[in-house]
Coordinates of C-alpha atoms in Angstrom, one line a residue:
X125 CA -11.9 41.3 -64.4
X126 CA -10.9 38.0 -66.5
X127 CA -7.6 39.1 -66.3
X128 CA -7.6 39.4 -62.6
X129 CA -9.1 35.7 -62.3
X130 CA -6.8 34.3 -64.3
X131 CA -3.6 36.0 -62.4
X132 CA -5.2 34.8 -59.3
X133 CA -5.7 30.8 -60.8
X134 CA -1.9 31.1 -62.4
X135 CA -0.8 32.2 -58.5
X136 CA -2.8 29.1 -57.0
X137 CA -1.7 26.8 -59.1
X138 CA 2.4 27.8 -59.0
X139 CA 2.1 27.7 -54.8
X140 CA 0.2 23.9 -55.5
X141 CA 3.6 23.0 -57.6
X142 CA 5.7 24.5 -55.4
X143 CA 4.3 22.8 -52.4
X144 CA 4.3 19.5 -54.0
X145 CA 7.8 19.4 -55.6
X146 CA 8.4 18.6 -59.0
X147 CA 7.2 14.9 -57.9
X148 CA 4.0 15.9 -57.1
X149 CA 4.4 14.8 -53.1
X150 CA 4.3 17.3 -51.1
X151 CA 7.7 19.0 -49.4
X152 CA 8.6 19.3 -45.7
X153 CA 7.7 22.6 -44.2
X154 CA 10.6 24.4 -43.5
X155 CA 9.6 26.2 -40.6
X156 CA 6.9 24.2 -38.9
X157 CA 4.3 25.5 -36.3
X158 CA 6.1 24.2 -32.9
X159 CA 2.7 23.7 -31.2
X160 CA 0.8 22.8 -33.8
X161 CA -2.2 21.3 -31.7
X162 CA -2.6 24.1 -28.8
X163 CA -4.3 22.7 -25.9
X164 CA -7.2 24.7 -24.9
X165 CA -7.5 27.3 -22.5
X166 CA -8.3 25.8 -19.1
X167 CA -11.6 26.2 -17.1
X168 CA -11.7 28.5 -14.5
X169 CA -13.9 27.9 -11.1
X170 CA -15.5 30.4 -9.3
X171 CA -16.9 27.9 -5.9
X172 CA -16.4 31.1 -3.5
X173 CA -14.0 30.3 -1.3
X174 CA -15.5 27.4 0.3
X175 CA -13.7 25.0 2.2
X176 CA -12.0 22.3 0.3
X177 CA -11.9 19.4 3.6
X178 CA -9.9 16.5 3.2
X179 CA -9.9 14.8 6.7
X180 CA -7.2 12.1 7.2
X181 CA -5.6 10.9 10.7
X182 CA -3.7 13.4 11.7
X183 CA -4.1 17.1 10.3
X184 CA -0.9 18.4 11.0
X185 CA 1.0 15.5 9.0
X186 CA -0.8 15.7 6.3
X187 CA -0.8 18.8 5.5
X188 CA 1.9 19.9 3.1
X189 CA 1.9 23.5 4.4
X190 CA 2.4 22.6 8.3
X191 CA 6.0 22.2 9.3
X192 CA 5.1 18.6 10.5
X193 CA 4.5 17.6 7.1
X194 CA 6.1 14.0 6.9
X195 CA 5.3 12.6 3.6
X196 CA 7.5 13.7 0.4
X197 CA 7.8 16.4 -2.2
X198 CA 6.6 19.2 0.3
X199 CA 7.6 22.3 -1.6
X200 CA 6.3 20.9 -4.8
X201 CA 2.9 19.9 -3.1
X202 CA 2.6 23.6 -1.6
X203 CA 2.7 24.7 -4.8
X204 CA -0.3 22.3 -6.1
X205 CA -2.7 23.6 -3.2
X206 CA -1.8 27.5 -3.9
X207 CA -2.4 26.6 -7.7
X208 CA -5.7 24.9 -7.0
X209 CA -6.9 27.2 -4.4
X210 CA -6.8 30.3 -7.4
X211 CA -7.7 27.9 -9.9
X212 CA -10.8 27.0 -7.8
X213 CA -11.4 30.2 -5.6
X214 CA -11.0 27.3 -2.4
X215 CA -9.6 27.0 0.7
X216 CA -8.2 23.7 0.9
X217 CA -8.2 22.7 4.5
X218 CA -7.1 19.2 6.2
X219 CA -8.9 18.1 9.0
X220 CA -8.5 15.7 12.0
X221 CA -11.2 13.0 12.3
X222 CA -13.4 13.3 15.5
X223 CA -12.9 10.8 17.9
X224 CA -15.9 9.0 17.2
X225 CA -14.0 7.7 14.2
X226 CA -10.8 7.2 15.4
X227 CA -10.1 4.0 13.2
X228 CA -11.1 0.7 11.2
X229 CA -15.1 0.0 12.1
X230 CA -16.0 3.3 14.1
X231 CA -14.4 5.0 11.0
X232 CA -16.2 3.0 8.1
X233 CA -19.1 3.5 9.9
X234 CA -18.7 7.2 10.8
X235 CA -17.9 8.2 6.5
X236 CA -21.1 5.8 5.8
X237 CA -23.5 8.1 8.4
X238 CA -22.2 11.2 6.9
X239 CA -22.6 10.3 3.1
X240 CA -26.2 8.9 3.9
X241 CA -26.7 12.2 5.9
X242 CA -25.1 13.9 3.0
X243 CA -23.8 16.5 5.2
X244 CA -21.0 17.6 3.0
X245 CA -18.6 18.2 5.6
X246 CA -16.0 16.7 3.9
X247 CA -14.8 16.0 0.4
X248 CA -12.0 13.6 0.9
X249 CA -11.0 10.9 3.3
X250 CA -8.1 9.1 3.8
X251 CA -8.9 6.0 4.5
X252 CA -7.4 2.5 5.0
X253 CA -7.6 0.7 1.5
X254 CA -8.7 -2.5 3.2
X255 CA -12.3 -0.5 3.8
X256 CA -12.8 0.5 0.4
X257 CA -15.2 -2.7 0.1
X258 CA -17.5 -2.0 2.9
X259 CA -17.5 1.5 2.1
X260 CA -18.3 0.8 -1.6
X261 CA -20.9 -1.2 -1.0
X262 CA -22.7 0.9 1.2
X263 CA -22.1 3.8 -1.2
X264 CA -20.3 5.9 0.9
X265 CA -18.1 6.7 -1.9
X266 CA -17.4 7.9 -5.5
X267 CA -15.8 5.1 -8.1
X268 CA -13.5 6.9 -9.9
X269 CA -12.6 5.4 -13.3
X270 CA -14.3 7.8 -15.5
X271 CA -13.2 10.4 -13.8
X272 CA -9.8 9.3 -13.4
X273 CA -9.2 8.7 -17.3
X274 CA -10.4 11.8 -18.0
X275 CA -8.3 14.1 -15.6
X276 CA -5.5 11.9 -13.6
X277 CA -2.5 12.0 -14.1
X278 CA -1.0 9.0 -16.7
X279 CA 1.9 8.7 -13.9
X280 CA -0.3 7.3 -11.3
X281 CA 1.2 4.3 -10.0
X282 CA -0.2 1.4 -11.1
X283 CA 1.2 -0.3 -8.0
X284 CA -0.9 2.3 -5.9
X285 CA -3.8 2.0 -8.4
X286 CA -4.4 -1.6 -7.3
X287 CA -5.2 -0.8 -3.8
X288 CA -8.1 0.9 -4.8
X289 CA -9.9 -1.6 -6.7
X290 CA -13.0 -3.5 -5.7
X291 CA -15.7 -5.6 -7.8
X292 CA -14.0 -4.5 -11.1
X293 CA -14.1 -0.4 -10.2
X294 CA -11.5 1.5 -8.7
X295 CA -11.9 4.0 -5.3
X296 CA -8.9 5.8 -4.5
X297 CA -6.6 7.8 -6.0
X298 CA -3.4 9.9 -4.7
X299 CA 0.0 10.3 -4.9
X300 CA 1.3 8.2 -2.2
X301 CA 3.8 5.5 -3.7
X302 CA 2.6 2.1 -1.8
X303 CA 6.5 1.4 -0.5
X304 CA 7.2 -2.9 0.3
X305 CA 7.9 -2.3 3.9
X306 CA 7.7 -5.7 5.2
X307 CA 10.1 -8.2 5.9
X308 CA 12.4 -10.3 8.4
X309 CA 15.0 -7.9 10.9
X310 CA 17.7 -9.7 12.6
X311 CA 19.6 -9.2 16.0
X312 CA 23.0 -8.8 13.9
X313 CA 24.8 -9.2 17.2
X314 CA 22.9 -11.7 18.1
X315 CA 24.2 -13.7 15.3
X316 CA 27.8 -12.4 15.6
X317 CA 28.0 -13.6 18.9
X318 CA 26.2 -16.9 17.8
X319 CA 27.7 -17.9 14.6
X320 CA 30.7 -15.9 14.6
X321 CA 31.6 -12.5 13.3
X322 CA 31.9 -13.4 9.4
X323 CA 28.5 -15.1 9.8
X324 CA 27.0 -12.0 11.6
X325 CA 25.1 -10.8 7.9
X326 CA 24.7 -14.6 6.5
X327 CA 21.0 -14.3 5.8
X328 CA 21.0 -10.9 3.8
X329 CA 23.8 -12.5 1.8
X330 CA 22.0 -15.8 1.0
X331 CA 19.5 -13.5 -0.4
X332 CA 21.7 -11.5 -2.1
X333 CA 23.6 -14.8 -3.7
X334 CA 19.9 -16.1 -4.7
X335 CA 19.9 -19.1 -1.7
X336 CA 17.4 -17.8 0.2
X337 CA 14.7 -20.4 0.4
X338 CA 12.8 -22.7 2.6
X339 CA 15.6 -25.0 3.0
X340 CA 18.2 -22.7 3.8
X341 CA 16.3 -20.9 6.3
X342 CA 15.3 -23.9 8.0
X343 CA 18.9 -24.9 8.2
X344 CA 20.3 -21.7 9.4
X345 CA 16.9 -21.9 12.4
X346 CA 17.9 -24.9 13.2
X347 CA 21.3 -24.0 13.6
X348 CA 20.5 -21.6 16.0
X349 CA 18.3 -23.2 17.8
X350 CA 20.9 -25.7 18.7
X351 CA 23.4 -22.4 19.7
X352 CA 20.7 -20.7 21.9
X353 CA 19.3 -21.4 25.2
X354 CA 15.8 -20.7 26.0
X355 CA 15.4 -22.1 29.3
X356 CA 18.1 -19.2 30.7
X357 CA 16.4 -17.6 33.7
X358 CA 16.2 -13.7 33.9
X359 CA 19.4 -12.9 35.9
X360 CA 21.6 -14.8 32.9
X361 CA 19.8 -12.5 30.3
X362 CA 16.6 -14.2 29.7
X363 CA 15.6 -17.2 27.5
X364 CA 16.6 -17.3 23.9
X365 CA 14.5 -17.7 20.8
X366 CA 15.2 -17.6 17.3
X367 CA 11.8 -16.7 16.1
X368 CA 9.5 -14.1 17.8
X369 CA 6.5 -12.5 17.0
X370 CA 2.6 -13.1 16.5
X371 CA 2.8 -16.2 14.0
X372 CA -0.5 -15.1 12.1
X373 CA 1.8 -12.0 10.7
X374 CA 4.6 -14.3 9.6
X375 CA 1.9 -16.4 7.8
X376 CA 1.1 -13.4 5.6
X377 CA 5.2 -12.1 5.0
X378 CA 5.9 -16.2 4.1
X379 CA 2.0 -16.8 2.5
X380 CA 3.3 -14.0 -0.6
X381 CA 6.8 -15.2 -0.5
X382 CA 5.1 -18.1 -1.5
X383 CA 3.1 -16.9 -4.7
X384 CA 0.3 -16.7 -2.5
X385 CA -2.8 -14.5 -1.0
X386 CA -6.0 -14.9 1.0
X387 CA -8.6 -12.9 -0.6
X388 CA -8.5 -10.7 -3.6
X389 CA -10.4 -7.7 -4.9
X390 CA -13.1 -9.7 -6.0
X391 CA -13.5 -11.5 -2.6
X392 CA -12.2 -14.6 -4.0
X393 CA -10.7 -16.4 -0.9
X394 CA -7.5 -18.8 -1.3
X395 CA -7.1 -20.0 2.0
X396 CA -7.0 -23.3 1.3
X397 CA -4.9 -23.0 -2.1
X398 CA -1.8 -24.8 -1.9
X399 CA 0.5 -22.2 -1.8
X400 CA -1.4 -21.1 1.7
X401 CA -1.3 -25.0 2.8
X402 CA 2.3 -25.4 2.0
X403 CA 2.9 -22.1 3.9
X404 CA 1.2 -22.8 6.8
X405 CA 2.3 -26.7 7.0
X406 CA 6.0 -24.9 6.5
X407 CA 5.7 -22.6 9.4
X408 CA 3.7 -25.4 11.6
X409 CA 6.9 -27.5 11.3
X410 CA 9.2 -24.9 13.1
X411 CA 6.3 -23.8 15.8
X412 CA 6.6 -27.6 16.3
X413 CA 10.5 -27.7 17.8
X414 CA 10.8 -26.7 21.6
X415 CA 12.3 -23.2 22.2
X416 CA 12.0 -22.4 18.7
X417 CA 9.5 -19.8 18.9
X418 CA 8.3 -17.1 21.2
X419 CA 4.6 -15.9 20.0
X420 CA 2.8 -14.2 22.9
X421 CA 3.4 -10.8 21.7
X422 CA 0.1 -8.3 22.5
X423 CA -2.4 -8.2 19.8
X424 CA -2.2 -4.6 20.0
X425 CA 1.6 -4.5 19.8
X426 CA 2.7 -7.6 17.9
X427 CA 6.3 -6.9 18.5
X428 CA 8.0 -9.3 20.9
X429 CA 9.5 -7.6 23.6
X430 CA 11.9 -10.4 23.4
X431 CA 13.4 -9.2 20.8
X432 CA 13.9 -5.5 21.7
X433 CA 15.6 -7.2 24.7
X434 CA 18.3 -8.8 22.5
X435 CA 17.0 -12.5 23.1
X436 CA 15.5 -13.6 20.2
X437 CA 17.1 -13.8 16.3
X438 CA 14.5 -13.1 13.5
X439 CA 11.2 -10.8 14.5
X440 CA 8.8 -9.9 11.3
X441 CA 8.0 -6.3 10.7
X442 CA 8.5 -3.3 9.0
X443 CA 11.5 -0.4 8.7
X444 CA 10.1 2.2 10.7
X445 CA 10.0 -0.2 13.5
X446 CA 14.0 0.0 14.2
X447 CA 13.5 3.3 16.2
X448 CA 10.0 3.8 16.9
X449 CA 9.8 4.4 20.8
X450 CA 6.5 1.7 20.9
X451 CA 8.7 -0.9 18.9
X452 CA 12.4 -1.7 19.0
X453 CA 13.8 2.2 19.6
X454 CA 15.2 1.2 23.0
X455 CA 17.4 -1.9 21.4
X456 CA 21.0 -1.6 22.0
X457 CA 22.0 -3.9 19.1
X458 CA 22.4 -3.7 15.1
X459 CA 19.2 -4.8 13.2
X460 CA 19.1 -5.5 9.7
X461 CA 16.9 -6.6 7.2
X462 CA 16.2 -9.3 5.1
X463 CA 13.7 -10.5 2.5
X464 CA 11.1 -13.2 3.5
X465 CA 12.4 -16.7 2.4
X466 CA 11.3 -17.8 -1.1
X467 CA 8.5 -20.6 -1.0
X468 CA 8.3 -23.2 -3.5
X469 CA 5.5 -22.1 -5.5
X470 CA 7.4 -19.0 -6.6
X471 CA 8.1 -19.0 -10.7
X472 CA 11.3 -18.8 -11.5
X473 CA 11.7 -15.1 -13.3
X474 CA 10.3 -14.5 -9.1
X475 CA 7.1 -12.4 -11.3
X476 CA 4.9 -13.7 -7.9
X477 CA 7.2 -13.2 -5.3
X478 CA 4.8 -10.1 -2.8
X479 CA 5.1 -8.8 -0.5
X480 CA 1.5 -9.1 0.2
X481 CA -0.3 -5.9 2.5
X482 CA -3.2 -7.8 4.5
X483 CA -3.3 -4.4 6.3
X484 CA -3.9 -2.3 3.5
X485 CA -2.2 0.8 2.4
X486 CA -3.2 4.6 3.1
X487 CA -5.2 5.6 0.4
X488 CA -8.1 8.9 -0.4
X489 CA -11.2 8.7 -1.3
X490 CA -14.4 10.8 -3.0
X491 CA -17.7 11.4 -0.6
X492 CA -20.6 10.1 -2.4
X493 CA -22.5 13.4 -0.6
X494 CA -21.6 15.5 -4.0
X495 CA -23.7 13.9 -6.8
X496 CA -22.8 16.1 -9.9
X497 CA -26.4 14.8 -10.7
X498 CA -28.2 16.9 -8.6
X499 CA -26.6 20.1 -9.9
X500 CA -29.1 22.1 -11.6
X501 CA -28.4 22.3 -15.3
X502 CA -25.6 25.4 -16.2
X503 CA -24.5 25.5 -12.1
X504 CA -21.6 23.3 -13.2
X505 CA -19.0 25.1 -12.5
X506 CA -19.6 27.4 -9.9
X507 CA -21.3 24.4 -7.0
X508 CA -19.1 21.7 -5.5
X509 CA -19.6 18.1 -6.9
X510 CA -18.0 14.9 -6.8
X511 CA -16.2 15.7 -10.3
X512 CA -15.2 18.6 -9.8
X513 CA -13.7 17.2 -6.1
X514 CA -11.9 14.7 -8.4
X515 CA -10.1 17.6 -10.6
X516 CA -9.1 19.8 -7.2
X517 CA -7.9 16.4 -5.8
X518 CA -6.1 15.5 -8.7
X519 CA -4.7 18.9 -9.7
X520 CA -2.9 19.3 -5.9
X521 CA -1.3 15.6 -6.3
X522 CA 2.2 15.3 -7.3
X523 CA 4.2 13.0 -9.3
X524 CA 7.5 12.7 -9.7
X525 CA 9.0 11.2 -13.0
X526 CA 10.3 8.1 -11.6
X527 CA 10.0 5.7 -8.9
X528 CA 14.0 6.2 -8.3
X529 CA 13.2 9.8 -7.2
X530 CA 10.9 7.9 -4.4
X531 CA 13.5 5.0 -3.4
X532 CA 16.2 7.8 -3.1
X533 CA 14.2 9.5 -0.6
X534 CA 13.0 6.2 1.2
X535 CA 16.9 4.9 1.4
X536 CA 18.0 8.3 2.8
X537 CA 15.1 8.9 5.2
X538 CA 14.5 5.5 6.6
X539 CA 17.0 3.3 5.6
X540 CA 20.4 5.0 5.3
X541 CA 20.1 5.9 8.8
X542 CA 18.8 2.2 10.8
X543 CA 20.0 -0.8 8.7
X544 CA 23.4 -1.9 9.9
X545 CA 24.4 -2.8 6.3
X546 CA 24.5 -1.6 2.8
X547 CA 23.7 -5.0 1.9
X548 CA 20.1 -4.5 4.0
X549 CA 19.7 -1.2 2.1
X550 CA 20.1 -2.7 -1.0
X551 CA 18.1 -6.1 -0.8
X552 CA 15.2 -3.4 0.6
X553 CA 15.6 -0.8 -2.1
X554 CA 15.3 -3.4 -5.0
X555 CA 11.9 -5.4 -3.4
X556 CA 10.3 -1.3 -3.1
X557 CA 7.6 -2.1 -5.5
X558 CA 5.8 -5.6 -4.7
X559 CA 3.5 -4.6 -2.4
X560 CA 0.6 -6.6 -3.1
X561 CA -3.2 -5.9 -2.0
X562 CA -5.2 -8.4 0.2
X563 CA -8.6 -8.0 1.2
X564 CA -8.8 -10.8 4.0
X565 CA -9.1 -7.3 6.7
X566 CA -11.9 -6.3 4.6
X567 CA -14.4 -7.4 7.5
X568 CA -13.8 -7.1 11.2
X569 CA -14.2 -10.8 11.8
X570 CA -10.4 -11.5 9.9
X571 CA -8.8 -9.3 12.7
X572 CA -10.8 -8.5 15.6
X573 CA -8.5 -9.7 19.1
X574 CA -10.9 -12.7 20.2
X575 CA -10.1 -16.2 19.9
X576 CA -12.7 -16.7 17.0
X577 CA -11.1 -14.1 14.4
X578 CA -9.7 -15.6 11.4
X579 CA -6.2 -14.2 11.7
X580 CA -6.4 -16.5 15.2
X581 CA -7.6 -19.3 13.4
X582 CA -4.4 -19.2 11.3
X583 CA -2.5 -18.9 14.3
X584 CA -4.4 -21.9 15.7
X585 CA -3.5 -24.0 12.2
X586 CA 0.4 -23.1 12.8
X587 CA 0.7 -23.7 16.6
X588 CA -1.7 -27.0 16.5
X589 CA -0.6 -28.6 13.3
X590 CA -4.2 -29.0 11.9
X591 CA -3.5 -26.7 8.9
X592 CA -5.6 -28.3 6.7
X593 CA -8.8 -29.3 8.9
X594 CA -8.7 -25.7 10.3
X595 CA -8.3 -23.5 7.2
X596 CA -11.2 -25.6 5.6
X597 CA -13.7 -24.2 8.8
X598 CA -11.9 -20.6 8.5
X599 CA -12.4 -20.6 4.6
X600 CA -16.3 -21.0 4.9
X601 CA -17.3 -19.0 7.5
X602 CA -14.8 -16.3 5.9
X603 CA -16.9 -17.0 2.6
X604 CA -20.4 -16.7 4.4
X605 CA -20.0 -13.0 5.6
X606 CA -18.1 -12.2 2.5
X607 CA -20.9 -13.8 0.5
X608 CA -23.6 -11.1 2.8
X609 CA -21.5 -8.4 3.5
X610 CA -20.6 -7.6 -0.3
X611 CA -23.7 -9.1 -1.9
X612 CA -22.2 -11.6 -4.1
X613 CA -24.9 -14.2 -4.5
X614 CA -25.8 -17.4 -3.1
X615 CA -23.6 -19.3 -5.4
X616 CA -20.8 -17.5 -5.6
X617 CA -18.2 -19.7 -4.2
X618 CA -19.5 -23.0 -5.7

């Protein structure tokens, strides 16, 4: 037996020298374990073959499996909702909202009643981001930090994640990149016939050479101005303008060209900061000049029918716009796109420049109805609750490794097909990511179509040069319902 442990302690301690080297440090494995830290086998769900409801504005377009589907990645998002539905033992099902919630307000108010009702009808909304305040604070939904560090995906855009974000927590989560879409379009022929034809593209090229500011802008306006004629009666082709278009929704494409915002996720309000003064001073300077401006678009429709007409050079808005049938689809003219102007209170390295969303972005959220604490203790896993909604949510999201993989598809979809130049394409495809969250739609008083909203009160600043004087009254009455609508305290903006 003493022999035995002592062959046994001589074999120990040759495989310790061995390992070691004759250093004593111990030698690289020659053959290492390729996955050396396994990651565990993952849970299972057994919720029998419940509905999984995510109810967004149109069920048909949503839906990945429908053949309607119009976002991206279609196959690859099939293949999430067959995963999750075996995963989860679920049907996931999208549904139309009723139309008792057809938008804004009546919607907020709608996912509010059912959450306090906790009817669990439904597990996720799409929603627009601008609600996520009123919603939070009624606690109609889930805030989804924990849950989202410890099961979303470390490529969720942090662009996207920003939307989401009120009072310090964040609300949505999903897979939908939060594309820059807004801008200036211009009648290219129009211009051509204006300026002449090697002038036709002159303001994407000033952006392109870095000279699009303030000052050139103005110049080139003015320029125009002088070249168009908008007291021509109907039967010569109508009057002329070279700006068109609701005012209040330049304010916001020039306000974040400018380095600037109007309310933040915190319900901080800027109105009168001085890059919104300068802004609105700026625009109030060209409303000012006769003919200049055409601004009595419907508050419904804010596109000038003007401009679909061919009578009017710059009109703000967004890509899809070129051939939507309610917008410009019946123009007979080359648009083309081009960056708002840059303000004065940009930085240099252009780290401020936004494009800044004052109507919000698209964006899903969690139903506070499914309380993971009221699940009776060893039921987690086989009843519905709000982290558990999280993982099917997140698990059927897909990400694709790059943002290029999403510009690729926006310049083929959208832009490859409606901007007259490569040069529009381009100045487009590089500005993709500054979208830039503002909360001033968070209540209904920023944007409701009376003659007291806020949004009209910025209008009113522009149109009767009392920028100042005005934004002063808009900025503390917008700070009074903030200040009661989100509970911030009676000193919060002093």
């Amino acid at each position: 037996m003493k022999k035995f442990f002592a062959l046994m302690t001589f074999v120990l301690a040759a495989f310790i020298l061995v390992g070691c080297g004759s250093g004593g440090t111990p030698t690289p494995n020659p053959d290492p374990d390729p996955n050396p830290d396994p990651d565990p086998v993952e849970t299972t769900y057994d919720l029998g073959g419940i509905d999984f409801v995510v109810m967004c504005d149109n069920a048909l377009k949503c839906d990945p499996r429908s053949a309607t589907y119009e976002r991206l990645f279609k196959q690859e998002k099939v293949d999430k909702i067959t995963m999750v539905e075996e995963k989860y033992n679920v049907k996931v099902v999208f549904r139309n909202y009723p139309t008792n919630a057809s938008w804004g307000g009546a919607r907020e108010r709608y996912i509010i009643e059912e959450s306090a009702l906790k009817t669990q009808a439904t597990h996720v909304y799409e929603i627009i981001s601008t609600s996520i305040g009123n919603l939070a604070e009624q606690g109609a939904i889930v805030p989804l930090d924990d849950y989202m560090e410890a099961y979303g995906s470390d490529k969720f855009w942090p662009e996207k994640k920003a939307f989401g974000e009120i009072k310090g927590k964040h609300y949505g989560y999903d897979d939908q990149y939060p594309i820059a879409d807004k801008g200036l379009y211009y009648n290219v022929d129009l211009l051509s016939r204006v300026l002449g034809e090697s002038r036709k593209n002159e303001p994407t090229q000033k952006w392109a050479d870095g000279e699009w500011t303030w000052e050139t802008f103005t110049a080139l306006a003015n320029e125009l101005k002088s070249k168009l004629d908008h007291t021509r009666t109907d039967e010569n082709g109508g009057a002329q303008y070279v700006f068109g278009g609701r005012t209040y929704n330049w304010a916001y494409g020039f306000i974040g060209a400018n380095g600037g915002r109007l309310v933040d996720e915190n319900f901080n309000t800027y109105l009168t900061s001085q890059p919104v003064l300068d802004t609105l001073e700026y625009l109030s300077g060209l409303y000012a000049t006769e003919g200049m401006w055409i601004d009595d678009a419907s508050l419904s429709n804010t596109s000038q029918p003007q401009f679909t007409a061919g009578n009017v050079a710059f009109q703000d808005g967004e890509s899809w716009h070129i051939n939507a049938s309610n917008k410009w689809g019946s123009a007979t003219f080359d648009i083309d796109y081009v960056p708002y102007p840059v303000g004065p209170n940009v930085l240099e390295d252009m780290s401020n420049y936004r494009s800044l969303t004052v109507g919000g972005k698209s964006t899903h959220v969690i139903s506070s109805s499914f309380s993971k604490a009221n699940i009776p203790a060893g039921y987690e896993d086989l009843m519905i609750h709000d982290e558990i909604i999280f993982k099917i949510w997140a698990d059927m999201q897909y990400f694709p490794d790059t943002v290029e993989m999403i510009q690729d598809d926006f310049y083929n979809v959208r832009l490859l097909p409606n901007y007259a130049t490569e040069l529009s394409r381009e100045a487009h495809l590089n500005l993709i990511d500054i979208s830039y969250p503002d909360n001033f739609y968070s209540v209904a008083e920023s944007l409701n179509q009376n003659d007291t909203s806020f949004m009209i009160m910025i209008q009113q600043a522009i149109r009767q040069a009392e920028v100042r004087s005005i934004m002063t009254s808009t900025e503390s009455n917008l700070q009074a319902i903030l200040q009661e609508r989100f509970n911030l305290g009676e000193n919060y903006y002093n």
